[in-house]
PDB file of C-alpha atoms and ligand atoms in Angstrom:
ATOM      1  CA  UNK A 282     162.761  56.427 110.893  1.00 62.00           C
ATOM      2  CA  UNK A 283     161.337  55.027 114.333  1.00 72.00           C
ATOM      3  CA  UNK A 284     158.005  56.279 115.142  1.00 82.00           C
ATOM      4  CA  UNK A 285     157.693  58.876 117.877  1.00 88.00           C
ATOM      5  CA  UNK A 286     156.293  57.435 121.220  1.00 96.00           C
ATOM      6  CA  UNK A 287     154.632  59.298 124.052  1.00 98.00           C
ATOM      7  CA  UNK A 288     153.488  57.960 127.293  1.00 98.00           C
ATOM      8  CA  UNK A 289     151.272  60.276 129.503  1.00 98.00           C
ATOM      9  CA  UNK A 290     152.950  60.744 133.205  1.00 98.00           C
ATOM     10  CA  UNK A 291     151.386  58.824 136.200  1.00 98.00           C
ATOM     11  CA  UNK A 292     151.340  61.697 138.565  1.00 98.00           C
ATOM     12  CA  UNK A 293     148.928  64.230 140.462  1.00 98.00           C
ATOM     13  CA  UNK A 294     148.828  66.799 137.549  1.00 98.00           C
ATOM     14  CA  UNK A 295     148.416  70.530 137.349  1.00 98.00           C
ATOM     15  CA  UNK A 296     145.726  71.759 134.884  1.00 98.00           C
ATOM     16  CA  UNK A 297     145.450  74.915 133.169  1.00 98.00           C
ATOM     17  CA  UNK A 298     141.768  75.250 131.465  1.00 99.00           C
ATOM     18  CA  UNK A 299     141.443  77.585 128.467  1.00 98.00           C
ATOM     19  CA  UNK A 300     138.049  78.843 127.580  1.00 98.00           C
ATOM     20  CA  UNK A 301     136.244  81.363 125.905  1.00 98.00           C
ATOM     21  CA  UNK A 302     132.511  80.691 126.490  1.00 98.00           C
ATOM     22  CA  UNK A 303     130.274  79.113 128.826  1.00 97.00           C
ATOM     23  CA  UNK A 304     132.448  76.222 130.327  1.00 98.00           C
ATOM     24  CA  UNK A 305     130.256  73.155 130.725  1.00 98.00           C
ATOM     25  CA  UNK A 306     133.383  71.202 130.098  1.00 98.00           C
ATOM     26  CA  UNK A 307     135.402  72.851 132.492  1.00 99.00           C
ATOM     27  CA  UNK A 308     132.698  72.301 135.105  1.00 98.00           C
ATOM     28  CA  UNK A 309     132.529  68.516 133.983  1.00 99.00           C
ATOM     29  CA  UNK A 310     136.279  68.250 134.779  1.00 99.00           C
ATOM     30  CA  UNK A 311     136.557  70.178 137.917  1.00 99.00           C
ATOM     31  CA  UNK A 312     133.263  68.117 139.175  1.00 98.00           C
ATOM     32  CA  UNK A 313     135.264  64.897 138.273  1.00 98.00           C
ATOM     33  CA  UNK A 314     138.385  66.226 139.980  1.00 98.00           C
ATOM     34  CA  UNK A 315     136.104  67.352 143.261  1.00 98.00           C
ATOM     35  CA  UNK A 316     134.647  63.762 143.382  1.00 98.00           C
ATOM     36  CA  UNK A 317     138.264  62.176 143.469  1.00 98.00           C
ATOM     37  CA  UNK A 318     138.139  60.794 139.883  1.00 98.00           C
ATOM     38  CA  UNK A 319     140.899  62.309 138.399  1.00 98.00           C
ATOM     39  CA  UNK A 320     144.651  62.856 140.087  1.00 98.00           C
ATOM     40  CA  UNK A 321     144.984  66.487 139.377  1.00 98.00           C
ATOM     41  CA  UNK A 322     144.211  70.021 140.358  1.00 98.00           C
ATOM     42  CA  UNK A 323     143.290  72.935 138.271  1.00 98.00           C
ATOM     43  CA  UNK A 324     145.788  75.425 138.654  1.00 98.00           C
ATOM     44  CA  UNK A 325     144.596  78.140 136.286  1.00 98.00           C
ATOM     45  CA  UNK A 326     141.349  78.758 134.109  1.00 98.00           C
ATOM     46  CA  UNK A 327     142.544  81.144 131.510  1.00 98.00           C
ATOM     47  CA  UNK A 328     140.313  83.014 128.934  1.00 98.00           C
ATOM     48  CA  UNK A 329     140.874  85.300 126.235  1.00 98.00           C
ATOM     49  CA  UNK A 330     137.322  86.765 126.605  1.00 98.00           C
ATOM     50  CA  UNK A 331     136.663  88.895 129.561  1.00 98.00           C
ATOM     51  CA  UNK A 332     132.960  88.237 129.948  1.00 98.00           C
ATOM     52  CA  UNK A 333     133.283  84.231 129.436  1.00 98.00           C
ATOM     53  CA  UNK A 334     130.962  82.964 131.719  1.00 98.00           C
ATOM     54  CA  UNK A 335     132.994  80.129 132.385  1.00 98.00           C
ATOM     55  CA  UNK A 336     135.870  82.389 133.866  1.00 98.00           C
ATOM     56  CA  UNK A 337     132.902  83.741 136.348  1.00 98.00           C
ATOM     57  CA  UNK A 338     132.062  80.248 137.266  1.00 98.00           C
ATOM     58  CA  UNK A 339     135.969  79.512 137.856  1.00 98.00           C
ATOM     59  CA  UNK A 340     135.859  82.454 140.235  1.00 98.00           C
ATOM     60  CA  UNK A 341     132.624  81.174 142.376  1.00 98.00           C
ATOM     61  CA  UNK A 342     134.524  78.009 142.545  1.00 98.00           C
ATOM     62  CA  UNK A 343     137.562  79.710 144.138  1.00 98.00           C
ATOM     63  CA  UNK A 344     140.131  78.760 141.300  1.00 98.00           C
ATOM     64  CA  UNK A 345     142.707  81.159 140.034  1.00 98.00           C
ATOM     65  CA  UNK A 346     141.406  82.804 136.963  1.00 98.00           C
ATOM     66  CA  UNK A 347     143.286  84.884 134.373  1.00 98.00           C
ATOM     67  CA  UNK A 348     141.957  87.110 131.379  1.00 98.00           C
ATOM     68  CA  UNK A 349     144.720  88.319 128.699  1.00 98.00           C
ATOM     69  CA  UNK A 350     143.342  90.487 126.173  1.00 98.00           C
ATOM     70  CA  UNK A 351     144.476  89.586 122.804  1.00 98.00           C
ATOM     71  CA  UNK A 352     143.958  93.006 121.604  1.00 98.00           C
ATOM     72  CA  UNK A 353     146.420  94.215 124.025  1.00 98.00           C
ATOM     73  CA  UNK A 354     149.449  92.374 122.206  1.00 98.00           C
ATOM     74  CA  UNK A 355     151.054  93.231 118.915  1.00 98.00           C
ATOM     75  CA  UNK A 356     150.603  89.916 117.579  1.00 97.00           C
ATOM     76  CA  UNK A 357     149.345  86.332 118.442  1.00 96.00           C
ATOM     77  CA  UNK A 358     152.563  85.160 119.078  1.00 96.00           C
ATOM     78  CA  UNK A 359     153.047  87.869 121.828  1.00 97.00           C
ATOM     79  CA  UNK A 360     149.748  87.009 123.220  1.00 98.00           C
ATOM     80  CA  UNK A 361     150.693  83.355 123.491  1.00 98.00           C
ATOM     81  CA  UNK A 362     154.207  84.073 124.766  1.00 98.00           C
ATOM     82  CA  UNK A 363     152.436  85.711 127.817  1.00 98.00           C
ATOM     83  CA  UNK A 364     150.104  82.881 128.124  1.00 98.00           C
ATOM     84  CA  UNK A 365     153.061  80.455 128.054  1.00 98.00           C
ATOM     85  CA  UNK A 366     154.682  82.294 130.876  1.00 98.00           C
ATOM     86  CA  UNK A 367     151.825  82.148 133.035  1.00 98.00           C
ATOM     87  CA  UNK A 368     151.387  78.291 132.517  1.00 98.00           C
ATOM     88  CA  UNK A 369     155.047  77.835 132.981  1.00 97.00           C
ATOM     89  CA  UNK A 370     154.801  79.857 136.104  1.00 97.00           C
ATOM     90  CA  UNK A 371     152.473  77.436 137.750  1.00 98.00           C
ATOM     91  CA  UNK A 372     154.169  74.108 136.329  1.00 98.00           C
ATOM     92  CA  UNK A 373     151.320  73.190 134.609  1.00 98.00           C
ATOM     93  CA  UNK A 374     151.287  69.791 133.057  1.00 98.00           C
ATOM     94  CA  UNK A 375     148.554  69.691 130.778  1.00 98.00           C
ATOM     95  CA  UNK A 376     146.537  72.553 128.969  1.00 98.00           C
ATOM     96  CA  UNK A 377     142.727  71.245 128.621  1.00 99.00           C
ATOM     97  CA  UNK A 378     141.127  73.400 125.564  1.00 98.00           C
ATOM     98  CA  UNK A 379     137.311  73.791 126.566  1.00 98.00           C
ATOM     99  CA  UNK A 380     135.758  75.759 124.265  1.00 98.00           C
ATOM    100  CA  UNK A 381     138.641  78.063 123.302  1.00 98.00           C
ATOM    101  CA  UNK A 382     137.805  79.865 120.371  1.00 96.00           C
ATOM    102  CA  UNK A 383     141.196  81.128 119.231  1.00 96.00           C
ATOM    103  CA  UNK A 384     143.448  79.447 116.659  1.00 95.00           C
ATOM    104  CA  UNK A 385     146.927  78.461 118.165  1.00 97.00           C
ATOM    105  CA  UNK A 386     150.110  79.232 116.373  1.00 97.00           C
ATOM    106  CA  UNK A 387     152.099  76.401 115.185  1.00 97.00           C
ATOM    107  CA  UNK A 388     155.016  76.912 117.493  1.00 97.00           C
ATOM    108  CA  UNK A 389     152.633  76.897 120.626  1.00 98.00           C
ATOM    109  CA  UNK A 390     151.071  73.640 119.734  1.00 98.00           C
ATOM    110  CA  UNK A 391     154.657  72.267 119.268  1.00 97.00           C
ATOM    111  CA  UNK A 392     155.788  73.529 122.264  1.00 97.00           C
ATOM    112  CA  UNK A 393     152.908  71.682 124.120  1.00 97.00           C
ATOM    113  CA  UNK A 394     152.813  68.737 122.075  1.00 97.00           C
ATOM    114  CA  UNK A 395     150.795  65.911 123.761  1.00 98.00           C
ATOM    115  CA  UNK A 396     150.619  68.372 126.805  1.00 98.00           C
ATOM    116  CA  UNK A 397     147.336  69.858 125.158  1.00 98.00           C
ATOM    117  CA  UNK A 398     143.974  68.163 124.742  1.00 98.00           C
ATOM    118  CA  UNK A 399     140.945  69.780 123.008  1.00 98.00           C
ATOM    119  CA  UNK A 400     137.314  68.402 122.490  1.00 98.00           C
ATOM    120  CA  UNK A 401     135.448  68.659 119.372  1.00 98.00           C
ATOM    121  CA  UNK A 402     131.564  68.023 118.837  1.00 98.00           C
ATOM    122  CA  UNK A 403     131.699  65.779 115.914  1.00 98.00           C
ATOM    123  CA  UNK A 404     133.498  62.434 115.026  1.00 98.00           C
ATOM    124  CA  UNK A 405     136.744  63.594 113.704  1.00 98.00           C
ATOM    125  CA  UNK A 406     138.263  63.759 110.917  1.00 98.00           C
ATOM    126  CA  UNK A 407     134.514  64.223 109.761  1.00 98.00           C
ATOM    127  CA  UNK A 408     133.373  67.976 110.251  1.00 98.00           C
ATOM    128  CA  UNK A 409     136.343  69.685 111.734  1.00 98.00           C
ATOM    129  CA  UNK A 410     136.317  73.735 112.289  1.00 97.00           C
ATOM    130  CA  UNK A 411     132.986  75.394 113.355  1.00 96.00           C
ATOM    131  CA  UNK A 412     129.217  75.106 113.051  1.00 97.00           C
ATOM    132  CA  UNK A 413     129.523  71.201 113.097  1.00 98.00           C
ATOM    133  CA  UNK A 414     126.183  70.116 114.216  1.00 98.00           C
ATOM    134  CA  UNK A 415     124.694  72.107 111.369  1.00 98.00           C
ATOM    135  CA  UNK A 416     127.096  70.605 108.773  1.00 98.00           C
ATOM    136  CA  UNK A 417     126.458  67.193 110.096  1.00 98.00           C
ATOM    137  CA  UNK A 418     122.508  67.555 109.875  1.00 98.00           C
ATOM    138  CA  UNK A 419     123.222  68.918 106.264  1.00 98.00           C
ATOM    139  CA  UNK A 420     125.234  65.985 105.150  1.00 98.00           C
ATOM    140  CA  UNK A 421     122.776  63.583 106.480  1.00 98.00           C
ATOM    141  CA  UNK A 422     125.067  61.702 108.626  1.00 98.00           C
ATOM    142  CA  UNK A 423     123.293  59.176 110.843  1.00 98.00           C
ATOM    143  CA  UNK A 424     125.839  59.228 113.690  1.00 98.00           C
ATOM    144  CA  UNK A 425     127.697  62.106 114.894  1.00 98.00           C
ATOM    145  CA  UNK A 426     129.401  62.552 118.441  1.00 98.00           C
ATOM    146  CA  UNK A 427     132.352  64.135 120.191  1.00 98.00           C
ATOM    147  CA  UNK A 428     136.104  63.607 120.055  1.00 98.00           C
ATOM    148  CA  UNK A 429     138.972  64.186 122.360  1.00 99.00           C
ATOM    149  CA  UNK A 430     142.065  64.583 120.768  1.00 98.00           C
ATOM    150  CA  UNK A 431     145.602  65.690 121.260  1.00 98.00           C
ATOM    151  CA  UNK A 432     146.338  69.509 119.801  1.00 98.00           C
ATOM    152  CA  UNK A 433     148.796  69.469 117.019  1.00 97.00           C
ATOM    153  CA  UNK A 434     149.740  72.241 114.217  1.00 97.00           C
ATOM    154  CA  UNK A 435     146.664  70.684 112.191  1.00 96.00           C
ATOM    155  CA  UNK A 436     143.572  72.163 113.860  1.00 95.00           C
ATOM    156  CA  UNK A 437     141.349  69.508 114.983  1.00 96.00           C
ATOM    157  CA  UNK A 438     143.543  66.797 113.204  1.00 97.00           C
ATOM    158  CA  UNK A 439     145.701  65.676 116.170  1.00 98.00           C
ATOM    159  CA  UNK A 440     145.825  62.038 117.625  1.00 98.00           C
ATOM    160  CA  UNK A 441     142.462  60.813 119.025  1.00 98.00           C
ATOM    161  CA  UNK A 442     142.095  59.612 122.563  1.00 99.00           C
ATOM    162  CA  UNK A 443     138.362  59.067 122.871  1.00 99.00           C
ATOM    163  CA  UNK A 444     135.231  59.205 120.991  1.00 99.00           C
ATOM    164  CA  UNK A 445     131.634  59.076 121.817  1.00 98.00           C
ATOM    165  CA  UNK A 446     129.144  58.044 119.070  1.00 98.00           C
ATOM    166  CA  UNK A 447     125.506  60.002 119.145  1.00 98.00           C
ATOM    167  CA  UNK A 448     122.748  58.909 116.575  1.00 98.00           C
ATOM    168  CA  UNK A 449     121.338  61.589 114.570  1.00 98.00           C
ATOM    169  CA  UNK A 450     117.588  61.742 115.025  1.00 98.00           C
ATOM    170  CA  UNK A 451     115.211  62.623 111.932  1.00 97.00           C
ATOM    171  CA  UNK A 452     113.736  65.602 113.805  1.00 97.00           C
ATOM    172  CA  UNK A 453     117.005  66.793 115.526  1.00 98.00           C
ATOM    173  CA  UNK A 454     117.784  70.607 115.089  1.00 98.00           C
ATOM    174  CA  UNK A 455     121.165  71.877 115.618  1.00 98.00           C
ATOM    175  CA  UNK A 456     120.235  72.551 119.321  1.00 98.00           C
ATOM    176  CA  UNK A 457     119.077  69.032 120.276  1.00 98.00           C
ATOM    177  CA  UNK A 458     121.719  67.479 118.383  1.00 98.00           C
ATOM    178  CA  UNK A 459     124.445  69.832 120.243  1.00 98.00           C
ATOM    179  CA  UNK A 460     122.661  69.066 123.631  1.00 98.00           C
ATOM    180  CA  UNK A 461     122.890  65.113 123.058  1.00 98.00           C
ATOM    181  CA  UNK A 462     126.628  65.535 121.865  1.00 98.00           C
ATOM    182  CA  UNK A 463     127.444  67.773 124.660  1.00 98.00           C
ATOM    183  CA  UNK A 464     126.170  64.930 127.461  1.00 98.00           C
ATOM    184  CA  UNK A 465     128.887  62.910 126.076  1.00 98.00           C
ATOM    185  CA  UNK A 466     131.455  65.414 125.811  1.00 98.00           C
ATOM    186  CA  UNK A 467     130.948  65.782 129.768  1.00 99.00           C
ATOM    187  CA  UNK A 468     131.821  61.931 130.185  1.00 98.00           C
ATOM    188  CA  UNK A 469     134.535  61.666 127.546  1.00 99.00           C
ATOM    189  CA  UNK A 470     136.486  64.767 128.425  1.00 99.00           C
ATOM    190  CA  UNK A 471     136.863  64.022 132.310  1.00 99.00           C
ATOM    191  CA  UNK A 472     137.755  60.576 131.330  1.00 99.00           C
ATOM    192  CA  UNK A 473     140.619  61.387 128.925  1.00 99.00           C
ATOM    193  CA  UNK A 474     141.965  63.781 131.440  1.00 99.00           C
ATOM    194  CA  UNK A 475     141.832  60.944 134.153  1.00 99.00           C
ATOM    195  CA  UNK A 476     143.463  58.439 131.863  1.00 99.00           C
ATOM    196  CA  UNK A 477     146.507  60.916 131.050  1.00 99.00           C
ATOM    197  CA  UNK A 478     147.198  61.321 134.741  1.00 98.00           C
ATOM    198  CA  UNK A 479     146.988  57.820 135.526  1.00 98.00           C
ATOM    199  CA  UNK A 480     149.878  57.451 132.759  1.00 98.00           C
ATOM    200  CA  UNK A 481     147.342  55.203 130.389  1.00 98.00           C
ATOM    201  CA  UNK A 482     147.914  57.104 127.380  1.00 98.00           C
ATOM    202  CA  UNK A 483     150.503  55.888 124.889  1.00 98.00           C
ATOM    203  CA  UNK A 484     150.740  57.708 121.612  1.00 98.00           C
ATOM    204  CA  UNK A 485     152.505  55.945 118.731  1.00 98.00           C
ATOM    205  CA  UNK A 486     152.413  58.176 115.386  1.00 95.00           C
ATOM    206  CA  UNK A 487     148.684  58.938 114.931  1.00 96.00           C
ATOM    207  CA  UNK A 488     147.257  56.118 117.461  1.00 98.00           C
ATOM    208  CA  UNK A 489     146.673  56.800 121.196  1.00 98.00           C
ATOM    209  CA  UNK A 490     146.736  53.250 122.827  1.00 98.00           C
ATOM    210  CA  UNK A 491     145.047  53.109 126.159  1.00 98.00           C
ATOM    211  CA  UNK A 492     146.742  50.975 128.684  1.00 95.00           C
TER     212      UNK A 492
HETATM  213  C1  GRF B 165     131.875  72.345 123.191  1.00 80.33           C
HETATM  214  O1  GRF B 165     130.942  71.711 122.440  1.00 80.33           O
HETATM  215  C2  GRF B 165     133.121  71.629 122.609  1.00 80.33           C
HETATM  216  O2  GRF B 165     133.178  70.636 121.943  1.00 80.33           O
HETATM  217  C3  GRF B 165     133.540  72.979 121.683  1.00 80.33           C
HETATM  218  O3  GRF B 165     133.344  74.196 122.217  1.00 80.33           O
HETATM  219  C4  GRF B 165     131.961  73.743 122.944  1.00 80.33           C
HETATM  220  C5  GRF B 165     132.473  74.227 124.386  1.00 80.33           C
HETATM  221  O4  GRF B 165     131.355  74.232 125.496  1.00 80.33           O
HETATM  222  N1  GRF B 165     135.026  72.786 121.576  1.00 80.33           N
HETATM  223  P1  GRF B 165     131.507  74.532 127.013  1.00 80.33           P
HETATM  224  O5  GRF B 165     131.852  76.133 126.895  1.00 80.33           O
HETATM  225  O6  GRF B 165     132.645  73.555 127.383  1.00 80.33           O
HETATM  226  O7  GRF B 165     130.298  74.565 127.459  1.00 80.33           O
END
């Protein structure tokens, strides 16, 4: 069986950012767009949390925002269906998960295959899931970091786009390590989105080649 190949589109892209919290990665991407570094616009900032600080920041930046309460829907699929309609309405090319704290269903992930990215604050495949800086400290790794990857059905396991390595210091706490990792996240996430709309990401199987 021949390997599936995907090449990202070279175009002015439309992005939907999904967030549940503070939104610093969203801001880093928006700042890069405003600085002319990414050939894209943010068509929607979506949240599953009414009070997400990132949503307020998006409003202040005059971006279109949307909150859809998962509790208002009978199932995860019904909520996702409503979300899908909203992104389709806006011709979104790429969904950027930026601290979106909801596990997505396999059908949603499949529908947006290679059209959805996530950032994770560890060097995947080490430490998937939550509380990863704590896990890294407890394990005693000497290096951790951040990973941008395409989202697939297997949570935190999609093809890796970019990674940044951060040394773990002996006197690190969860907070100090998170802080240093976050600085790197703010570099590699905008860079991954930039590469995407430059048509420079080629996925072959699990590997992402950068042109
Ligand atoms: C980041 O650490 C990211 O890696 C993880 O969630 C956090 C979101 O932070 N997925 P922010 O909302 O972008 O500031």
